[in-house]
C-alpha cells in the first residue's frame, strides 16, 4: 500500500462526491464539512418541495464542480440576495449561497452518498416548521405494504 493511501485509510477520505438526480451536475466537497443543519424556512421548503432541507456547508475553496458547470442555473432571492443553484436538466437543487457569507457554500446533504464528517445538529427557522411535519410520533407498520409505516390516530375509549 502506498504511504498516501495508508494515511487516507487511517484518517478517512478527504473529499465527498455528490450529484444531481440525472447526473448532469457532479461536485465534490472537502471533508469534514464545516457544519450541517436542517433549514425549516419557507424559501428552503419551497426550493426543495419538502418539509425542510438539510444542508452541509463548506468553505468555497473546498467545493468544486467536477462535471456539468454549464448545466447549472441560478436564482437570486430578491429579498435576501441569497443565490440558489440547480441543475437545468432535472431541477435538483445544487447549492445555496448566503449573501452575508460569501466564503461559504452549502449543498443539500441528500446529494452526497458518503459521509461528510458532520451530522446535522442545528435547526434554522424552526419557527417556520409546518404543523404537518413529522415530529417523532410513534409509527406502526402498515399491514400489506412492506416498508410503509404510518401514524395511528388516537383511539377513542368507549
mmCIF file of C-alpha atoms in Angstrom:
data_model
loop_
_atom_site.group_PDB
_atom_site.id
_atom_site.type_symbol
_atom_site.label_atom_id
_atom_site.label_comp_id
_atom_site.label_asym_id
_atom_site.label_seq_id
_atom_site.Cartn_x
_atom_site.Cartn_y
_atom_site.Cartn_z
ATOM 1 C CA UNK A 1 0.000 0.000 0.000
ATOM 2 C CA UNK A 2 1.350 3.427 -0.910
ATOM 3 C CA UNK A 3 2.015 5.794 2.028
ATOM 4 C CA UNK A 4 -0.649 8.297 0.907
ATOM 5 C CA UNK A 5 -3.272 5.548 0.663
ATOM 6 C CA UNK A 6 -2.320 4.204 4.099
ATOM 7 C CA UNK A 7 -2.665 7.674 5.638
ATOM 8 C CA UNK A 8 -6.047 8.189 3.924
ATOM 9 C CA UNK A 9 -7.268 4.861 5.229
ATOM 10 C CA UNK A 10 -6.395 5.895 8.806
ATOM 11 C CA UNK A 11 -7.898 9.392 8.544
ATOM 12 C CA UNK A 12 -10.727 8.628 6.129
ATOM 13 C CA UNK A 13 -11.391 10.267 2.777
ATOM 14 C CA UNK A 14 -10.662 13.953 2.300
ATOM 15 C CA UNK A 15 -13.408 14.517 -0.302
ATOM 16 C CA UNK A 16 -17.068 13.570 -0.635
ATOM 17 C CA UNK A 17 -18.788 13.463 -4.022
ATOM 18 C CA UNK A 18 -22.354 14.389 -4.847
ATOM 19 C CA UNK A 19 -24.557 14.700 -7.883
ATOM 20 C CA UNK A 20 -27.981 15.770 -9.073
ATOM 21 C CA UNK A 21 -30.780 13.335 -9.922
ATOM 22 C CA UNK A 22 -29.868 12.966 -13.604
ATOM 23 C CA UNK A 23 -26.082 13.051 -13.051
ATOM 24 C CA UNK A 24 -25.527 16.038 -15.355
ATOM 25 C CA UNK A 25 -24.037 18.019 -12.447
ATOM 26 C CA UNK A 26 -21.463 16.453 -10.148
ATOM 27 C CA UNK A 27 -19.404 18.057 -7.392
ATOM 28 C CA UNK A 28 -17.034 17.400 -4.521
ATOM 29 C CA UNK A 29 -16.642 18.953 -1.092
ATOM 30 C CA UNK A 30 -13.753 18.703 1.324
ATOM 31 C CA UNK A 31 -14.496 16.673 4.437
ATOM 32 C CA UNK A 32 -15.090 17.145 7.171
ATOM 33 C CA UNK A 33 -17.735 19.672 6.184
ATOM 34 C CA UNK A 34 -17.761 22.868 8.259
ATOM 35 C CA UNK A 35 -21.299 22.326 9.572
ATOM 36 C CA UNK A 36 -24.634 20.677 8.854
ATOM 37 C CA UNK A 37 -28.178 21.787 9.638
ATOM 38 C CA UNK A 38 -31.884 21.418 8.909
ATOM 39 C CA UNK A 39 -33.433 24.509 7.326
ATOM 40 C CA UNK A 40 -37.162 24.939 8.004
ATOM 41 C CA UNK A 41 -37.520 28.360 6.374
ATOM 42 C CA UNK A 42 -40.256 28.904 3.815
ATOM 43 C CA UNK A 43 -37.777 29.624 0.993
ATOM 44 C CA UNK A 44 -35.834 26.388 1.539
ATOM 45 C CA UNK A 45 -39.073 24.439 1.921
ATOM 46 C CA UNK A 46 -40.308 25.791 -1.422
ATOM 47 C CA UNK A 47 -36.954 25.378 -3.194
ATOM 48 C CA UNK A 48 -36.806 21.706 -2.206
ATOM 49 C CA UNK A 49 -40.523 20.908 -2.248
ATOM 50 C CA UNK A 50 -40.097 19.303 1.179
ATOM 51 C CA UNK A 51 -40.878 19.918 4.853
ATOM 52 C CA UNK A 52 -37.306 21.115 5.332
ATOM 53 C CA UNK A 53 -33.924 20.940 3.625
ATOM 54 C CA UNK A 54 -30.792 19.506 5.203
ATOM 55 C CA UNK A 55 -27.534 21.180 4.179
ATOM 56 C CA UNK A 56 -23.827 20.706 4.728
ATOM 57 C CA UNK A 57 -21.670 23.785 4.493
ATOM 58 C CA UNK A 58 -18.064 24.086 3.460
ATOM 59 C CA UNK A 59 -15.622 26.790 2.529
ATOM 60 C CA UNK A 60 -15.967 27.782 -1.128
ATOM 61 C CA UNK A 61 -12.298 26.856 -1.600
ATOM 62 C CA UNK A 62 -13.179 23.245 -0.637
ATOM 63 C CA UNK A 63 -16.066 22.943 -3.146
ATOM 64 C CA UNK A 64 -15.736 22.110 -6.825
ATOM 65 C CA UNK A 65 -17.958 21.208 -9.740
ATOM 66 C CA UNK A 66 -16.434 18.125 -11.375
ATOM 67 C CA UNK A 67 -18.979 17.804 -14.189
ATOM 68 C CA UNK A 68 -21.694 19.949 -15.729
ATOM 69 C CA UNK A 69 -20.864 23.503 -14.691
ATOM 70 C CA UNK A 70 -22.679 24.730 -17.824
ATOM 71 C CA UNK A 71 -25.819 22.815 -16.719
ATOM 72 C CA UNK A 72 -26.221 24.926 -13.566
ATOM 73 C CA UNK A 73 -28.895 27.630 -13.422
ATOM 74 C CA UNK A 74 -29.048 30.201 -10.650
ATOM 75 C CA UNK A 75 -31.817 32.102 -8.894
ATOM 76 C CA UNK A 76 -31.198 35.084 -6.610
ATOM 77 C CA UNK A 77 -33.803 35.595 -3.892
ATOM 78 C CA UNK A 78 -34.830 39.248 -4.270
ATOM 79 C CA UNK A 79 -35.463 39.874 -0.562
ATOM 80 C CA UNK A 80 -32.223 38.313 0.771
ATOM 81 C CA UNK A 81 -29.722 38.249 -2.096
ATOM 82 C CA UNK A 82 -29.125 34.543 -1.402
ATOM 83 C CA UNK A 83 -28.359 32.505 -4.520
ATOM 84 C CA UNK A 84 -29.798 29.053 -5.141
ATOM 85 C CA UNK A 85 -28.272 26.914 -7.893
ATOM 86 C CA UNK A 86 -29.944 23.952 -9.511
ATOM 87 C CA UNK A 87 -29.494 21.524 -12.392
ATOM 88 C CA UNK A 88 -31.135 22.950 -15.501
ATOM 89 C CA UNK A 89 -31.850 19.402 -16.739
ATOM 90 C CA UNK A 90 -33.619 17.771 -13.767
ATOM 91 C CA UNK A 91 -34.204 20.691 -11.370
ATOM 92 C CA UNK A 92 -32.238 19.264 -8.450
ATOM 93 C CA UNK A 93 -31.093 21.978 -6.004
ATOM 94 C CA UNK A 94 -27.267 22.007 -6.078
ATOM 95 C CA UNK A 95 -26.111 24.859 -3.847
ATOM 96 C CA UNK A 96 -27.311 27.583 -1.508
ATOM 97 C CA UNK A 97 -25.094 30.649 -1.135
ATOM 98 C CA UNK A 98 -25.990 33.162 1.552
ATOM 99 C CA UNK A 99 -25.188 36.781 0.718
ATOM 100 C CA UNK A 100 -23.741 37.500 4.170
ATOM 101 C CA UNK A 101 -21.278 34.564 3.964
ATOM 102 C CA UNK A 102 -19.652 34.694 0.503
ATOM 103 C CA UNK A 103 -16.747 32.455 1.568
ATOM 104 C CA UNK A 104 -19.134 29.541 2.265
ATOM 105 C CA UNK A 105 -21.221 27.272 0.047
ATOM 106 C CA UNK A 106 -23.974 24.978 1.254
ATOM 107 C CA UNK A 107 -25.127 21.845 -0.534
ATOM 108 C CA UNK A 108 -28.125 19.594 0.088
ATOM 109 C CA UNK A 109 -26.933 16.687 2.250
ATOM 110 C CA UNK A 110 -29.099 14.231 0.318
ATOM 111 C CA UNK A 111 -26.967 14.661 -2.825
ATOM 112 C CA UNK A 112 -23.886 13.157 -1.154
ATOM 113 C CA UNK A 113 -23.909 9.377 -0.748
ATOM 114 C CA UNK A 114 -20.868 9.101 1.549
ATOM 115 C CA UNK A 115 -20.096 10.607 4.925
ATOM 116 C CA UNK A 116 -19.391 14.316 5.251
ATOM 117 C CA UNK A 117 -17.819 14.334 8.696
ATOM 118 C CA UNK A 118 -20.697 16.373 10.150
ATOM 119 C CA UNK A 119 -24.125 15.400 11.383
ATOM 120 C CA UNK A 120 -26.944 17.953 11.199
ATOM 121 C CA UNK A 121 -27.452 19.206 14.755
ATOM 122 C CA UNK A 122 -28.790 22.666 14.110
ATOM 123 C CA UNK A 123 -32.246 23.832 13.044
ATOM 124 C CA UNK A 124 -32.676 27.142 11.240
ATOM 125 C CA UNK A 125 -36.128 28.713 11.003
ATOM 126 C CA UNK A 126 -37.663 26.262 13.468
ATOM 127 C CA UNK A 127 -40.445 28.810 13.981
ATOM 128 C CA UNK A 128 -41.375 28.217 10.307
ATOM 129 C CA UNK A 129 -41.892 24.477 10.841
ATOM 130 C CA UNK A 130 -45.224 23.333 9.470
ATOM 131 C CA UNK A 131 -47.813 21.537 11.594
ATOM 132 C CA UNK A 132 -47.890 18.659 9.081
ATOM 133 C CA UNK A 133 -44.156 17.907 9.508
ATOM 134 C CA UNK A 134 -43.297 14.562 11.102
ATOM 135 C CA UNK A 135 -42.244 15.301 14.668
ATOM 136 C CA UNK A 136 -41.279 11.918 16.036
ATOM 137 C CA UNK A 137 -44.711 10.407 16.641
ATOM 138 C CA UNK A 138 -44.876 6.645 17.165
ATOM 139 C CA UNK A 139 -45.157 4.799 13.847
ATOM 140 C CA UNK A 140 -46.666 1.403 13.046
ATOM 141 C CA UNK A 141 -46.142 -0.890 10.081
ATOM 142 C CA UNK A 142 -48.943 -0.641 7.522
ATOM 143 C CA UNK A 143 -50.221 -4.183 7.038
ATOM 144 C CA UNK A 144 -49.807 -5.430 3.480
ATOM 145 C CA UNK A 145 -47.372 -2.673 2.478
ATOM 146 C CA UNK A 146 -43.769 -3.662 3.296
ATOM 147 C CA UNK A 147 -41.579 -0.678 4.180
ATOM 148 C CA UNK A 148 -44.530 1.653 4.791
ATOM 149 C CA UNK A 149 -45.251 2.992 8.263
ATOM 150 C CA UNK A 150 -47.969 5.318 9.473
ATOM 151 C CA UNK A 151 -49.066 7.382 12.433
ATOM 152 C CA UNK A 152 -52.057 5.775 14.089
ATOM 153 C CA UNK A 153 -54.848 8.071 15.143
ATOM 154 C CA UNK A 154 -55.778 8.309 18.783
ATOM 155 C CA UNK A 155 -58.307 5.629 19.716
ATOM 156 C CA UNK A 156 -61.472 6.804 21.346
ATOM 157 C CA UNK A 157 -62.379 4.970 24.513
ATOM 158 C CA UNK A 158 -65.937 3.741 24.802
#
